[in-house]
Structure formats: structure tokens, C-alpha cells
Short mmCIF file of C-alpha atoms in Angstrom, two decimals:
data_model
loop_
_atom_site.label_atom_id
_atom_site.label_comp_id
_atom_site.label_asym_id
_atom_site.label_seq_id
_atom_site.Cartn_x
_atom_site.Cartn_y
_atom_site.Cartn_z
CA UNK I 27 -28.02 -4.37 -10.33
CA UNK I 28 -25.98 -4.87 -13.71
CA UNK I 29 -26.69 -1.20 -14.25
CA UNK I 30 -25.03 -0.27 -11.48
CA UNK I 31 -22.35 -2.42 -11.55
CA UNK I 32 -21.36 -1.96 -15.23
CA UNK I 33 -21.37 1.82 -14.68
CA UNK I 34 -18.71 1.07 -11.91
CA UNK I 35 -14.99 2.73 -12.40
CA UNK I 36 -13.72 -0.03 -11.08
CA UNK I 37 -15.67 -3.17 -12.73
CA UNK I 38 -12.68 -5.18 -14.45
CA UNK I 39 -11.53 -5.13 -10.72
CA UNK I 40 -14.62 -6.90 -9.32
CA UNK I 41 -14.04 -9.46 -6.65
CA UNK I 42 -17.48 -11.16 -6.33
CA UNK I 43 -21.06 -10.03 -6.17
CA UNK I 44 -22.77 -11.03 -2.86
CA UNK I 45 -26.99 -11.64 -2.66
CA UNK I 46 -28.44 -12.57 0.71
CA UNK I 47 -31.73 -12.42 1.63
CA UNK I 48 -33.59 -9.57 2.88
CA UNK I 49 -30.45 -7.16 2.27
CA UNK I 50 -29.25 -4.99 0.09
CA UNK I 51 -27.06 -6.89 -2.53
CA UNK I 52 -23.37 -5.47 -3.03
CA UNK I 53 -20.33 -5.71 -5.51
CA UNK I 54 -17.11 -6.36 -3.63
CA UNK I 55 -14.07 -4.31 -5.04
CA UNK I 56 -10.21 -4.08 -3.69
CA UNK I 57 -11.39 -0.30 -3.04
CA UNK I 58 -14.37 -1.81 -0.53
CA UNK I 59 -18.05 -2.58 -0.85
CA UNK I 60 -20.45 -0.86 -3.24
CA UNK I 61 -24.04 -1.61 -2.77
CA UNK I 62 -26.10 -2.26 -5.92
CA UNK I 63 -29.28 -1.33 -5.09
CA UNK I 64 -31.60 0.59 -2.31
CA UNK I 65 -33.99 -2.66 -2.17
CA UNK I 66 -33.54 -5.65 -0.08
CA UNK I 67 -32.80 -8.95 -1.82
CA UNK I 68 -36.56 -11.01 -2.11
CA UNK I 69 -36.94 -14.81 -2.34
CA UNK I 70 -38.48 -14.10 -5.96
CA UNK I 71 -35.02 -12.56 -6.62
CA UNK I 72 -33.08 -15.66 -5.52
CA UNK I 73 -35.13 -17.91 -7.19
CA UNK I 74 -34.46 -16.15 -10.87
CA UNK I 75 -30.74 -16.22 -9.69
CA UNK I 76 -30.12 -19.57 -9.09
CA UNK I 77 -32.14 -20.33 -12.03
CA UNK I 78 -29.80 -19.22 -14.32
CA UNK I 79 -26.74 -21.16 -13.26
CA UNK I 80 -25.82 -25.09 -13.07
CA UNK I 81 -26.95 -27.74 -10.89
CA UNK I 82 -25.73 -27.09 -7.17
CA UNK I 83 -23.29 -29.69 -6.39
CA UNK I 84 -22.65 -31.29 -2.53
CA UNK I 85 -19.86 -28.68 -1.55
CA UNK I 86 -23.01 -25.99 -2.58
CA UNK I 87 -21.18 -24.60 -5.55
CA UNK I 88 -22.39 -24.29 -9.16
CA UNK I 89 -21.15 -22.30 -12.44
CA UNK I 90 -21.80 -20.96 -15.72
CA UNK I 91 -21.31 -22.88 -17.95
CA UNK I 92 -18.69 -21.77 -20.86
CA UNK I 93 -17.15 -19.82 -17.74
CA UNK I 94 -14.63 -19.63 -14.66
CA UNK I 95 -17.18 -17.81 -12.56
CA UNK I 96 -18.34 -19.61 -9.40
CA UNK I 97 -21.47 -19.25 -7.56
CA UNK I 98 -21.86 -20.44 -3.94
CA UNK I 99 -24.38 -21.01 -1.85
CA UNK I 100 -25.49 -20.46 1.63
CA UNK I 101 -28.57 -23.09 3.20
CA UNK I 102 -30.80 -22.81 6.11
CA UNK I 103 -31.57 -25.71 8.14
CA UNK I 104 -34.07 -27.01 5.92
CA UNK I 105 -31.88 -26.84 2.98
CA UNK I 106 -33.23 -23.73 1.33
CA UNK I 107 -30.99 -21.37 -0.22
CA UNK I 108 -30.58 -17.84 1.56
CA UNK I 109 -27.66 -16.17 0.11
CA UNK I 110 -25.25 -16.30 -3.38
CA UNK I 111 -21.61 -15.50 -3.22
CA UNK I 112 -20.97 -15.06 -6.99
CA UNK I 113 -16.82 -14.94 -7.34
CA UNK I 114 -15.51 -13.58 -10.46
CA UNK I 115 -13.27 -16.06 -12.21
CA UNK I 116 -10.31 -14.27 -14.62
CA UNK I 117 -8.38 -16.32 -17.00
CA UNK I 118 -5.30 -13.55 -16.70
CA UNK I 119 -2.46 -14.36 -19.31
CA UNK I 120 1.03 -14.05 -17.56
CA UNK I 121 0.02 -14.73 -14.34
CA UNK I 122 2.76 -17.25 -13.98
CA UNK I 123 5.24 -15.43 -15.02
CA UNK I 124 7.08 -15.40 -12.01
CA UNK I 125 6.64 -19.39 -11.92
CA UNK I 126 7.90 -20.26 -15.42
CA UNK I 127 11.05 -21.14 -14.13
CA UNK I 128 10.64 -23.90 -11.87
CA UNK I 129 7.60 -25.18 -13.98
CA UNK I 130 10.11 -25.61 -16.86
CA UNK I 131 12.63 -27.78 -14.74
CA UNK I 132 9.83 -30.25 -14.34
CA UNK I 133 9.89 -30.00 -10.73
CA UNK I 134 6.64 -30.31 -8.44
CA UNK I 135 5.46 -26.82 -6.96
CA UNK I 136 3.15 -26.43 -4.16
CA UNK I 137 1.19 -23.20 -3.73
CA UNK I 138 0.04 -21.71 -0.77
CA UNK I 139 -1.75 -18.38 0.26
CA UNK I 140 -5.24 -17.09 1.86
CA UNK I 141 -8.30 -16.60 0.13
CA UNK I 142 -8.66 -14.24 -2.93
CA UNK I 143 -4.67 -13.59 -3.77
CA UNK I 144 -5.42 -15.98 -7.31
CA UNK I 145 -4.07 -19.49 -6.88
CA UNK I 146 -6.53 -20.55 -8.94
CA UNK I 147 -5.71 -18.37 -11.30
CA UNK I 148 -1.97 -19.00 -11.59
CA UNK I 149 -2.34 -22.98 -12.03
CA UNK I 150 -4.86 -22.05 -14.42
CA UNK I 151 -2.19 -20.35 -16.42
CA UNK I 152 0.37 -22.61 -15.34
CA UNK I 153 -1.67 -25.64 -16.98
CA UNK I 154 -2.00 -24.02 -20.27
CA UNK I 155 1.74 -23.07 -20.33
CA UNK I 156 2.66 -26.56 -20.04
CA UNK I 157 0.58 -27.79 -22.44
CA UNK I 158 0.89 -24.85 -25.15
CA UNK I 159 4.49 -23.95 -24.37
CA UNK I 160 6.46 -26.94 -22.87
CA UNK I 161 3.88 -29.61 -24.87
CA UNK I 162 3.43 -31.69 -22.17
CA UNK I 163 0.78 -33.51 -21.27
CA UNK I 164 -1.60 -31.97 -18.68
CA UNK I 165 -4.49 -33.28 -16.59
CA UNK I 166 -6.41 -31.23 -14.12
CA UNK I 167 -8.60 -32.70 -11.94
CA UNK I 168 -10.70 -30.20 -11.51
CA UNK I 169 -12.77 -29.83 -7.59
CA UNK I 170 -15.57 -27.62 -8.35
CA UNK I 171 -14.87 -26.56 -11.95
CA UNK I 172 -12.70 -23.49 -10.98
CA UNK I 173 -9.79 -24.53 -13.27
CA UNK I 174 -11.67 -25.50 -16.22
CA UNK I 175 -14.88 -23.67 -15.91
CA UNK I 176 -18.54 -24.66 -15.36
CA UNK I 177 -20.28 -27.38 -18.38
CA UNK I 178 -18.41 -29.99 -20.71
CA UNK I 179 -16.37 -28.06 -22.46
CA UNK I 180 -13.69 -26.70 -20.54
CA UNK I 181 -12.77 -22.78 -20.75
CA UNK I 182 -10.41 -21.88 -23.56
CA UNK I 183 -7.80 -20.26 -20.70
CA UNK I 184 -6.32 -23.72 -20.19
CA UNK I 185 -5.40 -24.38 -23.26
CA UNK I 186 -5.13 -27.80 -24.70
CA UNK I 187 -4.74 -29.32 -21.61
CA UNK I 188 -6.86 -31.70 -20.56
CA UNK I 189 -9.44 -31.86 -17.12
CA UNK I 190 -11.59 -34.18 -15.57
CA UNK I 191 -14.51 -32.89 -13.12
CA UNK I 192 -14.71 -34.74 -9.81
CA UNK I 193 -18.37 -35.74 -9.18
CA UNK I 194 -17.83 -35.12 -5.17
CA UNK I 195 -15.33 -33.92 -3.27
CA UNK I 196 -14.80 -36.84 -1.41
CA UNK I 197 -14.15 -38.69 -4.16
CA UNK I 198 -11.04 -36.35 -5.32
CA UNK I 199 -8.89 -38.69 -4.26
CA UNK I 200 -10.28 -41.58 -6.42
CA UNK I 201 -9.94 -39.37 -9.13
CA UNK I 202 -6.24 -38.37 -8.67
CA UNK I 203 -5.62 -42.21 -9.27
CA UNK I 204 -7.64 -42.78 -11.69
CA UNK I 205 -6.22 -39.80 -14.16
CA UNK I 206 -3.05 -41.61 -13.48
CA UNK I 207 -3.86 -44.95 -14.18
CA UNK I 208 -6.34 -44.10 -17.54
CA UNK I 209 -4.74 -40.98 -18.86
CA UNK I 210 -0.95 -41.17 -18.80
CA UNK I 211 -0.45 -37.63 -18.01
CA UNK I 212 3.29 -36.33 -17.50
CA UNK I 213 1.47 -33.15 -15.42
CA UNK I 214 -1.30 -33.62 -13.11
CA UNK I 215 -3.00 -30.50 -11.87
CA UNK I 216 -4.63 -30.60 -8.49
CA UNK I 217 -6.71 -27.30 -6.93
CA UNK I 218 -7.65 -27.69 -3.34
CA UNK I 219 -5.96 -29.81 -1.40
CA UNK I 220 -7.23 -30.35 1.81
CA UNK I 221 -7.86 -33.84 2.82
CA UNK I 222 -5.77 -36.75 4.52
CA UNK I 223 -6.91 -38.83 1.56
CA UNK I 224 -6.01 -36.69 -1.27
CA UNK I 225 -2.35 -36.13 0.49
CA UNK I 226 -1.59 -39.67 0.13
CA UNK I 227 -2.58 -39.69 -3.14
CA UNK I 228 -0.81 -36.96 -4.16
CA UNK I 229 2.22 -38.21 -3.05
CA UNK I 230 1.86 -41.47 -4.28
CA UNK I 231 1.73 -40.15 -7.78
CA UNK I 232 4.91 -38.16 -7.14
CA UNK I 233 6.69 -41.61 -6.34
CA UNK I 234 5.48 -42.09 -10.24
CA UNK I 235 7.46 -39.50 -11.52
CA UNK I 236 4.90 -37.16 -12.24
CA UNK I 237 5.08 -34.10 -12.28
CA UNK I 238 2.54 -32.27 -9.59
CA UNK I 239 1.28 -28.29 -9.44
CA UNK I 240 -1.37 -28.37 -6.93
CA UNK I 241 -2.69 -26.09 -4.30
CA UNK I 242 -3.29 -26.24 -0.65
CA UNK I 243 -5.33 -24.82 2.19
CA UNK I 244 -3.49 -22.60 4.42
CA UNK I 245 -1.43 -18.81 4.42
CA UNK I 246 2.45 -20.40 5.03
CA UNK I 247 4.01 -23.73 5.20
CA UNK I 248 4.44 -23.51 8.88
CA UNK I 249 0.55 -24.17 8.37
CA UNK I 250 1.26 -27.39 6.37
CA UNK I 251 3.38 -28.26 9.36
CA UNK I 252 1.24 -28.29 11.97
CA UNK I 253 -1.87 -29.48 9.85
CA UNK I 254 -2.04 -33.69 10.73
CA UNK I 255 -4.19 -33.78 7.49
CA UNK I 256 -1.41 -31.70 5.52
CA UNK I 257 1.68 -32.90 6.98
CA UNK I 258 2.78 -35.38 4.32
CA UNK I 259 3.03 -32.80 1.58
CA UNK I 260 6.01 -31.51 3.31
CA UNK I 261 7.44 -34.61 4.03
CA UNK I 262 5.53 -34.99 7.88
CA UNK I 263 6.59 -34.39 10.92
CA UNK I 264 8.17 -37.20 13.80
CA UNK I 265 9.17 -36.56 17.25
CA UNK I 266 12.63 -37.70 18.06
CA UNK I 267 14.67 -38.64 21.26
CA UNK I 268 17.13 -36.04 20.96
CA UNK I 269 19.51 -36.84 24.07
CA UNK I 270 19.28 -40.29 23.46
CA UNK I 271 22.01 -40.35 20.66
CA UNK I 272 25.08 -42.00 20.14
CA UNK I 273 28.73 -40.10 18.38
CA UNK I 274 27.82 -41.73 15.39
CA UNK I 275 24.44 -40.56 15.25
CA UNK I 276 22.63 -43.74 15.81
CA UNK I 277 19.42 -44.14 17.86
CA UNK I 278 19.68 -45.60 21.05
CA UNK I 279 17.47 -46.06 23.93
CA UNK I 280 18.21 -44.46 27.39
CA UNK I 281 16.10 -45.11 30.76
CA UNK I 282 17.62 -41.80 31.79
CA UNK I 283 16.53 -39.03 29.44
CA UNK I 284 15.31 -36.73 31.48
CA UNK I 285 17.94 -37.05 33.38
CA UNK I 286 19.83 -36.56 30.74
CA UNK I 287 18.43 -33.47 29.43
CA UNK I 288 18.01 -31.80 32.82
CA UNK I 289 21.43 -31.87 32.64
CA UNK I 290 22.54 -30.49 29.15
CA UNK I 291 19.99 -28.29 29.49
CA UNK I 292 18.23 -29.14 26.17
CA UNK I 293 14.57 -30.56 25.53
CA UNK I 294 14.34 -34.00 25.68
CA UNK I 295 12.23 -34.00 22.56
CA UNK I 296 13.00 -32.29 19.16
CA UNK I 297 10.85 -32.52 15.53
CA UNK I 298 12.47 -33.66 12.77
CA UNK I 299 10.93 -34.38 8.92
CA UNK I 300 9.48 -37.85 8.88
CA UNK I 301 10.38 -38.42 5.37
CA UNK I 302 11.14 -36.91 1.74
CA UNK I 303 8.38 -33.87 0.47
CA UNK I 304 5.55 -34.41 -2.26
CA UNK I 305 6.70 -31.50 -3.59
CA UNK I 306 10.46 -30.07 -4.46
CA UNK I 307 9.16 -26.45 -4.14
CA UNK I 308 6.55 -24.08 -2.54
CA UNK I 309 5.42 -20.92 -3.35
CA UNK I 310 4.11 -18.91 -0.48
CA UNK I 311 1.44 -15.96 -2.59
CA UNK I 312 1.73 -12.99 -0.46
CA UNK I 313 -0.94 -10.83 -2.61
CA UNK I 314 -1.65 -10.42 -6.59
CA UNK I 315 1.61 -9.20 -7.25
CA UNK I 316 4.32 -10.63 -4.71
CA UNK I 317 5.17 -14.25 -3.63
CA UNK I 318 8.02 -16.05 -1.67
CA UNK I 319 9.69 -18.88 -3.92
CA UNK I 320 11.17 -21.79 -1.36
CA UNK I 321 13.63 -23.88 -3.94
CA UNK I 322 13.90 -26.54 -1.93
CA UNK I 323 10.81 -27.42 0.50
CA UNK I 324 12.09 -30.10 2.61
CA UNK I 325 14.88 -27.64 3.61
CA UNK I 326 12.28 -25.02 4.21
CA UNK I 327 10.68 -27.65 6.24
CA UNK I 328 14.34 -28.47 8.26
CA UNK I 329 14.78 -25.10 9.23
CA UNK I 330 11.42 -24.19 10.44
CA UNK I 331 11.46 -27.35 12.78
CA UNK I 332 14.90 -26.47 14.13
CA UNK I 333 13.74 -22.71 14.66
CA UNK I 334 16.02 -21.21 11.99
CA UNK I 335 14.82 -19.09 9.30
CA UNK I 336 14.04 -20.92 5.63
CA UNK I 337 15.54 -19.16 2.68
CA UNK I 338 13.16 -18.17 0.30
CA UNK I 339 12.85 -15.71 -2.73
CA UNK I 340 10.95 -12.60 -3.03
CA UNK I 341 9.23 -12.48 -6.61
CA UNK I 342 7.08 -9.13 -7.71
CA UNK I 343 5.59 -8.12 -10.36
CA UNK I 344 5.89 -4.16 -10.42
CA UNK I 345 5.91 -1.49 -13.24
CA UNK I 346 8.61 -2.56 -15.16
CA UNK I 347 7.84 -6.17 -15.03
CA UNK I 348 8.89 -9.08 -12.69
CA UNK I 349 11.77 -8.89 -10.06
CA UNK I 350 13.82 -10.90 -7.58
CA UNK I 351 15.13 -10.09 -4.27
CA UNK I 352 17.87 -11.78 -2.67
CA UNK I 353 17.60 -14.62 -0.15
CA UNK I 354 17.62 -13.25 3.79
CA UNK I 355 20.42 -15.42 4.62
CA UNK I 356 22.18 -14.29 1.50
CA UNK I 357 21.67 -10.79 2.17
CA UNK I 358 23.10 -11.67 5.45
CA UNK I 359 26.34 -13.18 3.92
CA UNK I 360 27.09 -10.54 1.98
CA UNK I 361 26.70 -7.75 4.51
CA UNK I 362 29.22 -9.86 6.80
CA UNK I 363 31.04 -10.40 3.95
CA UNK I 364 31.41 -6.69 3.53
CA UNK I 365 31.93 -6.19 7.14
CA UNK I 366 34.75 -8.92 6.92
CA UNK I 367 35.99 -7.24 4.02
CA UNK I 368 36.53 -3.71 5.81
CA UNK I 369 37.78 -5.22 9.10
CA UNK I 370 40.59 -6.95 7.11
CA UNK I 371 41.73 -3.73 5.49
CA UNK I 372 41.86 -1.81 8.93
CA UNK I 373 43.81 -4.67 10.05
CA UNK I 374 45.83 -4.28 7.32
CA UNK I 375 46.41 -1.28 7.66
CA UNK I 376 46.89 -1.33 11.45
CA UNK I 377 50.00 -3.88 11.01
CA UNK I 378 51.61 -1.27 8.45
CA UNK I 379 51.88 1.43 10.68
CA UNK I 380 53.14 -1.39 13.51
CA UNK I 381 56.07 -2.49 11.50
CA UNK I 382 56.83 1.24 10.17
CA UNK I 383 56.71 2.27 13.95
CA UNK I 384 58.88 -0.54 14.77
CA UNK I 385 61.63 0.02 11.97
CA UNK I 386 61.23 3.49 13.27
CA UNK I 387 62.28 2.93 16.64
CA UNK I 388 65.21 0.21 15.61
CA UNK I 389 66.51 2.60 13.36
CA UNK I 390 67.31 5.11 16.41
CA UNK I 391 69.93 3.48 18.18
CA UNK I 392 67.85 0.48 20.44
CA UNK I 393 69.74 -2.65 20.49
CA UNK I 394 66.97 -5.54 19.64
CA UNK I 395 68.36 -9.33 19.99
CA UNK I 396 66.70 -10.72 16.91
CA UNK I 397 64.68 -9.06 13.83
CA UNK I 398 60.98 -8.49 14.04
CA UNK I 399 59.03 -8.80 11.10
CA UNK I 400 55.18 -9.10 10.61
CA UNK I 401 54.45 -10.62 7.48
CA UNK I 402 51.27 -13.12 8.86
CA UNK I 403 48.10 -11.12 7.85
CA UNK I 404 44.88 -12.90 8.13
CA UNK I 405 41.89 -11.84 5.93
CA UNK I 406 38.48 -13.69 6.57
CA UNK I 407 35.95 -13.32 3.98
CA UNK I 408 32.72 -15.05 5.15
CA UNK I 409 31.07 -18.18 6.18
#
């Protein structure tokens, strides 16, 4: 099997190296599956595999130690191992790049995305940029030893930050407070969020002024939204009596609201942000080399719940390095403001050719009881 996978063309590309019993095991490339060998994978065969990594832990996952690889296991009923997922972990230098500037401002970034685009990866890199580059002081409270890598010592691709392993998931949470609490870190990296408990305490060490980089389960933020457990990163979600509103905006109560919004024709109900974000920005990772930057996450979160569309910035990273696209809404603007621009000039030119017409016609002979002149020309340039 290492044969065959070393002799690969593609083998600094490999995803993860899959081992289940009584199949054929396979390498998993971006190109597609390659299978490793003609011979169907043998209890004896999983046996020597799992012997030579680390201790299984309650989430099934163990590692190498000295490395970022992670090995994951799959149980029968009895609790006997059937099958290894062995994901290749890359410490990949500049894979922040595209990040650097809103790690530098010292504001808390959220990353979302599916499986396999690298989060990891990029808060790997982000920790050892601000410990290395920015000299701040960085704790990662590492889940399952992706960040840091499997053993005591942690990998050399975070730098000199700093990481504490989490015994049990469960017990992330307790963790979270107690880095805070023992460690005085002005950084705290988090991988994984995914629990009600861990929310809270991630945003009750924001309210410390701490600076958070964290990841969380799901593809966009609309997934945040609607995830009860998740909501609170975003600021959470409340369901408010939208007819039921006085001139000044206060709350009131009204017996008749759907009477009332029968007839305005609006829902009686509309969502609105509970409160302020965890976070001050998101990052949305669309695939290896492309991501959405949202500068401001609660009004990412506004928009979405009012059915407009958030502005965000397109990041890639192509041949000749990174690049940014405009915002939508900006793009908008500007093509109105161009539109603008050339109506105003026809109009322009439109009330020329009136008044030379009508200087024209006075000058043959027409009596006219008082002077015309058009000299009001109004040029609108955008909203």
C-alpha cells in the first residue's frame, strides 16, 4: 500500500487514506479514488494499523504523534473497530494570507465551510502568525489534536503559540474557561465549535476582550442562523411583534394584531438579532483557494433576517497571488452610478438643444410675453 501510494503523481495532493474491512483499501485524491491494492483489507491488517497510532479517544479519533495527521475510527456494535479513515494533516505556510488583515486589527473571526476546504489548516497558520508575527499571546484549545498535532509536544507549524488538549469533547467548554482564567492569553484559538455549551463560553470570553479565531460546523452563516445550538455566535435570533409598534419605535402590546396585519398586508411576525455577535467577522471558505470575507457579522446577520442580501468580499488566491472582488451591493452602486451618470448627460444634452430650438424660434419674428430660460439641470449620482 505505501508502494503504491508513494509512486502516485499526485501524492503531495492526498486527501486521506481509507481501510475498511473486507475491501479493498484506497487513497482519496481531488482527481478521485485510487485503490491501493487488489486484496481485501483483513482483521490482521487492522490490528497492525491501529497499533501504530495513539490511544483512541471518546470521539474515536487518535494521531501520530509528532504529527497533524488524524486517524478515525469506525465501531461495530460491540465496539470493535471495522474501518480507519486516515486524513492527511498539512501545516501549509501562507494559508492565511487572505486573513492577515482582519487578524491584525485584533478583531474576532469566525470561519465557516464544509468538510475538507482546510479550516483547520488556516487557524493553524493563523495561530502561528499571531504568535511569530504580531507576538501575541496564543492559546489553542485544541479538540482532537488537529491544531497542534498528536503527543506532548505540539507540531512545529504553530509556532510558539501555546495549546492545551481537551481530555473529552464534552469537556471543551470547561477548557475554554479554564485557558482564560490560568493562562492569560490575549488570543484564544478554538477548532470545532459545535455545542450549546461551548457557544456560551465562547462568547463569554469575548465579553473579556479577547480576542477569538475559532471554527464552526456548518457551509454558510444562514446555517449558524437557524442552528438553536449555534445561534449565539451570531448574536441569536428573537421573534418580534412587528405590527405592534408605536412612531417612536417602542414596543407595545395590541389585542388586535392579526387584525392588524391582515390589513397592512404584512406578517404579523418578523426575526430580528437577539443581541450583539461573538464574533465581529466571518469568513465563509468556499474551496482551497476562494472565500467570502463578511466585515461586519451582525450586519450580515441583519440582512439575511430581513431577506436582503449581506455584503461580503470575494478573496482568491490565483496565479499571481491573492485578489479581491468588489462587494455585490457595491458593484451595484457603481453600475447605477454609471447609469446615473449617462442619463444626466443625455439630459443635458436634451435641454441644450431645447433652449437652442427655443432661441431659434424667438429669433424669427414670434412675439413671447416674458423670456424663457432653462438654466435648472438636475444631475443624480447614486444612492
Amino acid at each position: 500500500m505505501r508502494r503504491r501510494v508513494e509512486d502516485h503523481p499526485e501524492l503531495c495532493h492526498l486527501v486521506e487514506i481509507v481501510m475498511d474491512l473486507g475491501r479493498r483499501p484506497l487513497a482519496r485524491f481531488p482527481s478521485g479514488d485510487f485503490f491501493l491494492s487488489d486484496r481485501p483489507f483483513s482483521a490482521q491488517d487492522l490490528h497492525h494499523a491501529t497499533s501504530q497510532v495513539g490511544n483512541f479517544s471518546a470521539d474515536n479519533r487518535a494521531g501520530i504523534s509528532r504529527t497533524l495527521h488524524r486517524i478515525s475510527a469506525i465501531r461495530n456494535r460491540k465496539g470493535a473497530i471495522i474501518g480507519l479513515t486516515c486524513r492527511v494533516g498539512r501545516a501549509v505556510s501562507g494559508s492565511a494570507n487572505l486573513l492577515h488583515d482582519l487578524v491584525k486589527d485584533g478583531g474576532s473571526l469566525l470561519l465557516i465551510g464544509p468538510p475538507g476546504v482546510g479550516k483547520t489548516t488556516i487557524i493553524r497558520e493563523i495561530a502561528r502568525m499571531l504568535a511569530d508575527d504580531y507576538k501575541r499571546r496564543v492559546m489553542i484549545v485544541d479538540t482532537s489534536n488537529e491544531i497542534g498535532g498528536d503527543g506532548d509536544i505540539p507540531h512545529a507549524g504553530i509556532g510558539s503559540a501555546r495549546r492545551l488538549q481537551v481530555p473529552n469533547s464534552d469537556m471543551q467548554h470547561k477548557v475554554l474557561i479554564e485557558a482564560v482564567e490560568n493562562h492569560m492569553p490575549q488570543v484564544i484559538v478554538i477548532d470545532e465549535i459545535g455545542t450549546k455549551l461551548e457557544a456560551m463560553a465562547a462568547s463569554t470570553i469575548a465579553q473579556r476582550g479577547i480576542q477569538l479565531v475559532a471554527t464552526a460546523h456548518g457551509v454558510t452563516i444562514e446555517n449558524l442562523i437557524m442552528n438553536p445550538s449555534l445561534e449565539m455566535l451570531v448574536g441569536g435570533v428573537q421573534c418580534t411583534l412587528a405590527v405592534c409598534r408605536t412612531m417612536d419605535g417602542q414596543q407595545t402590546t395590541c389585542a388586535k394584531c392579526d387584525e392588524e396585519a391582515s390589513r397592512r398586508g404584512v406578517q404579523k411576525t418578523v426575526l430580528e438579532r437577539k443581541g450583539p455577535s461573538t464574533f465581529t467577522c466571518g469568513a465563509e471558505i468556499i474551496s482551497k483557494t476562494e472565500l467570502q470575507v463578511h466585515h461586519s457579522l451582525e450586519a450580515t446577520v441583519d440582512a439575511l433576517l430581513a431577506g436582503r442580501s449581506p455584503n461580503f468580499e470575494v478573496r482568491k488566491i490565483g496565479p499571481k497571488g491573492s485578489t479581491k472582488d468588489m462587494l455585490p451591493e457595491q458593484k451595484d452602486s457603481l453600475n447605477n452610478l454609471e447609469s446615473c451618470m449617462e442619463d444626466a448627460i443625455v439630459a443635458d444634452d436634451h435641454l441644450a438643444r431645447n433652449d437652442k430650438k427655443i432661441s431659434e424660434f424667438a429669433g424669427k419674428g414670434v412675439e413671447r410675453s416674458h423670456q424663457v430660460q432653462l438654466d435648472f439641470h438636475l444631475y443624480v449620482y447614486g444612492v
